[in-house]
mmCIF file of C-alpha atoms in Angstrom:
data_model
loop_
_atom_site.group_PDB
_atom_site.id
_atom_site.type_symbol
_atom_site.label_atom_id
_atom_site.label_comp_id
_atom_site.label_asym_id
_atom_site.label_seq_id
_atom_site.Cartn_x
_atom_site.Cartn_y
_atom_site.Cartn_z
ATOM 1 C CA UNK A 1 0.000 0.000 0.000
ATOM 2 C CA UNK A 2 2.861 2.428 0.746
ATOM 3 C CA UNK A 3 4.339 1.877 -2.690
ATOM 4 C CA UNK A 4 1.064 2.831 -4.331
ATOM 5 C CA UNK A 5 0.850 6.013 -2.261
ATOM 6 C CA UNK A 6 4.370 7.011 -3.230
ATOM 7 C CA UNK A 7 3.654 6.509 -6.922
ATOM 8 C CA UNK A 8 0.395 8.419 -6.720
ATOM 9 C CA UNK A 9 2.061 11.295 -4.904
ATOM 10 C CA UNK A 10 4.703 11.798 -7.634
ATOM 11 C CA UNK A 11 4.226 14.941 -9.730
ATOM 12 C CA UNK A 12 2.529 14.305 -13.042
ATOM 13 C CA UNK A 13 4.202 15.702 -16.146
ATOM 14 C CA UNK A 14 2.410 16.185 -19.407
ATOM 15 C CA UNK A 15 3.730 17.058 -22.819
ATOM 16 C CA UNK A 16 2.519 20.353 -24.261
ATOM 17 C CA UNK A 17 -0.120 20.000 -26.929
ATOM 18 C CA UNK A 18 1.287 21.484 -30.137
ATOM 19 C CA UNK A 19 -2.251 22.150 -31.351
ATOM 20 C CA UNK A 20 -2.682 24.691 -28.536
ATOM 21 C CA UNK A 21 -0.127 26.973 -30.185
ATOM 22 C CA UNK A 22 -1.239 29.671 -32.614
ATOM 23 C CA UNK A 23 -1.099 28.893 -36.315
ATOM 24 C CA UNK A 24 1.616 30.795 -38.210
ATOM 25 C CA UNK A 25 1.340 31.039 -41.969
ATOM 26 C CA UNK A 26 4.408 30.303 -44.080
ATOM 27 C CA UNK A 27 4.810 33.161 -46.546
ATOM 28 C CA UNK A 28 7.875 31.970 -48.402
ATOM 29 C CA UNK A 29 9.848 28.734 -48.636
ATOM 30 C CA UNK A 30 12.306 28.675 -51.543
ATOM 31 C CA UNK A 31 15.091 26.133 -51.906
ATOM 32 C CA UNK A 32 17.762 25.607 -54.549
ATOM 33 C CA UNK A 33 20.359 22.877 -54.829
ATOM 34 C CA UNK A 34 22.867 23.211 -57.669
ATOM 35 C CA UNK A 35 24.039 19.609 -57.256
ATOM 36 C CA UNK A 36 27.693 20.586 -56.812
ATOM 37 C CA UNK A 37 27.512 21.500 -53.130
ATOM 38 C CA UNK A 38 26.124 24.965 -53.778
ATOM 39 C CA UNK A 39 22.698 25.665 -52.343
ATOM 40 C CA UNK A 40 20.438 28.403 -51.101
ATOM 41 C CA UNK A 41 17.172 28.802 -49.272
ATOM 42 C CA UNK A 42 14.883 31.471 -47.906
ATOM 43 C CA UNK A 43 12.151 30.872 -45.335
ATOM 44 C CA UNK A 44 9.710 33.482 -44.046
ATOM 45 C CA UNK A 45 6.732 33.179 -41.705
ATOM 46 C CA UNK A 46 3.876 35.599 -41.017
ATOM 47 C CA UNK A 47 5.097 36.210 -37.444
ATOM 48 C CA UNK A 48 8.311 37.806 -38.747
ATOM 49 C CA UNK A 49 10.617 34.812 -38.550
ATOM 50 C CA UNK A 50 12.947 34.905 -41.536
ATOM 51 C CA UNK A 51 15.976 32.852 -42.461
ATOM 52 C CA UNK A 52 18.163 32.826 -45.542
ATOM 53 C CA UNK A 53 21.283 30.768 -46.192
ATOM 54 C CA UNK A 54 23.612 30.197 -49.113
ATOM 55 C CA UNK A 55 26.307 27.567 -49.295
ATOM 56 C CA UNK A 56 29.055 26.746 -51.725
ATOM 57 C CA UNK A 57 32.020 24.362 -51.839
ATOM 58 C CA UNK A 58 35.090 25.588 -50.003
ATOM 59 C CA UNK A 59 38.726 25.288 -50.967
ATOM 60 C CA UNK A 60 39.474 22.650 -48.299
ATOM 61 C CA UNK A 61 36.511 20.347 -48.990
ATOM 62 C CA UNK A 62 34.141 22.029 -46.545
ATOM 63 C CA UNK A 63 30.878 23.782 -47.330
ATOM 64 C CA UNK A 64 31.133 27.539 -46.872
ATOM 65 C CA UNK A 65 27.936 29.196 -45.690
ATOM 66 C CA UNK A 66 26.502 32.617 -45.081
ATOM 67 C CA UNK A 67 23.266 32.948 -43.155
ATOM 68 C CA UNK A 68 21.077 35.582 -41.620
ATOM 69 C CA UNK A 69 17.969 35.066 -39.569
ATOM 70 C CA UNK A 70 15.617 37.001 -37.368
ATOM 71 C CA UNK A 71 12.858 36.180 -34.942
ATOM 72 C CA UNK A 72 10.445 38.240 -32.827
ATOM 73 C CA UNK A 73 11.230 39.062 -29.216
ATOM 74 C CA UNK A 74 8.681 39.534 -26.436
ATOM 75 C CA UNK A 75 9.031 43.335 -26.590
ATOM 76 C CA UNK A 76 7.946 43.434 -30.255
ATOM 77 C CA UNK A 77 11.436 43.974 -31.676
ATOM 78 C CA UNK A 78 13.370 41.420 -33.693
ATOM 79 C CA UNK A 79 16.535 39.549 -32.832
ATOM 80 C CA UNK A 80 18.887 39.517 -35.804
ATOM 81 C CA UNK A 81 21.821 37.172 -36.298
ATOM 82 C CA UNK A 82 24.234 36.846 -39.192
ATOM 83 C CA UNK A 83 27.015 34.323 -39.555
ATOM 84 C CA UNK A 84 29.696 33.163 -41.947
ATOM 85 C CA UNK A 85 31.320 29.727 -41.829
ATOM 86 C CA UNK A 86 34.261 29.177 -44.165
ATOM 87 C CA UNK A 87 37.989 28.386 -44.307
ATOM 88 C CA UNK A 88 38.556 30.928 -41.534
ATOM 89 C CA UNK A 89 36.066 29.368 -39.097
ATOM 90 C CA UNK A 90 32.689 30.408 -37.773
ATOM 91 C CA UNK A 91 31.941 34.097 -37.203
ATOM 92 C CA UNK A 92 28.606 35.322 -35.894
ATOM 93 C CA UNK A 93 27.398 38.900 -35.617
ATOM 94 C CA UNK A 94 24.445 40.064 -33.554
ATOM 95 C CA UNK A 95 23.694 42.690 -30.934
ATOM 96 C CA UNK A 96 22.445 39.773 -28.817
ATOM 97 C CA UNK A 97 25.845 38.093 -28.600
ATOM 98 C CA UNK A 98 27.983 38.896 -25.583
ATOM 99 C CA UNK A 99 31.185 40.795 -26.202
ATOM 100 C CA UNK A 100 34.420 40.212 -24.319
ATOM 101 C CA UNK A 101 35.531 42.594 -21.639
ATOM 102 C CA UNK A 102 38.222 45.074 -22.716
ATOM 103 C CA UNK A 103 41.764 43.901 -22.106
ATOM 104 C CA UNK A 104 43.555 45.468 -19.130
ATOM 105 C CA UNK A 105 46.261 48.028 -19.957
ATOM 106 C CA UNK A 106 49.148 45.711 -18.985
ATOM 107 C CA UNK A 107 47.861 42.997 -21.381
ATOM 108 C CA UNK A 108 47.614 45.511 -24.222
ATOM 109 C CA UNK A 109 51.189 46.611 -23.492
ATOM 110 C CA UNK A 110 52.414 42.984 -23.550
ATOM 111 C CA UNK A 111 50.704 42.386 -26.888
ATOM 112 C CA UNK A 112 52.389 45.486 -28.334
ATOM 113 C CA UNK A 113 55.806 44.286 -27.124
ATOM 114 C CA UNK A 114 55.236 40.839 -28.637
ATOM 115 C CA UNK A 115 54.154 42.368 -31.947
ATOM 116 C CA UNK A 116 57.255 44.566 -32.012
ATOM 117 C CA UNK A 117 59.493 41.570 -31.264
ATOM 118 C CA UNK A 118 57.807 39.551 -34.006
ATOM 119 C CA UNK A 119 58.301 42.454 -36.436
ATOM 120 C CA UNK A 120 62.029 42.510 -35.619
ATOM 121 C CA UNK A 121 62.271 38.744 -36.131
ATOM 122 C CA UNK A 122 62.735 37.830 -32.459
ATOM 123 C CA UNK A 123 61.419 34.332 -31.732
ATOM 124 C CA UNK A 124 61.228 32.351 -28.535
#
């Protein structure tokens, strides 16, 4: 009997019903595949969500991509993100992304010294 009481007293979790969410019309969904690794697509929904991406073969066998997307925030504005992924790595730009703290003065001075030494051919 105790086991049954313990089981019955456990919190009950339910999955959200996706049908309870508001319907959002898809305004645009365009896709292209060139067959050689190059591709592009654009997606846009009535609630302001928009995404576009292009890709093309890179020089080292990777797929290079450029993408931008946006989505609505609770305050009515839109979050915007742009990124590039290529031979030089992944680089994202957005006002939403955190930025590093400025370097302290002594670190900036050390970097300048190292750059000067490198310029003069000094190696360690």
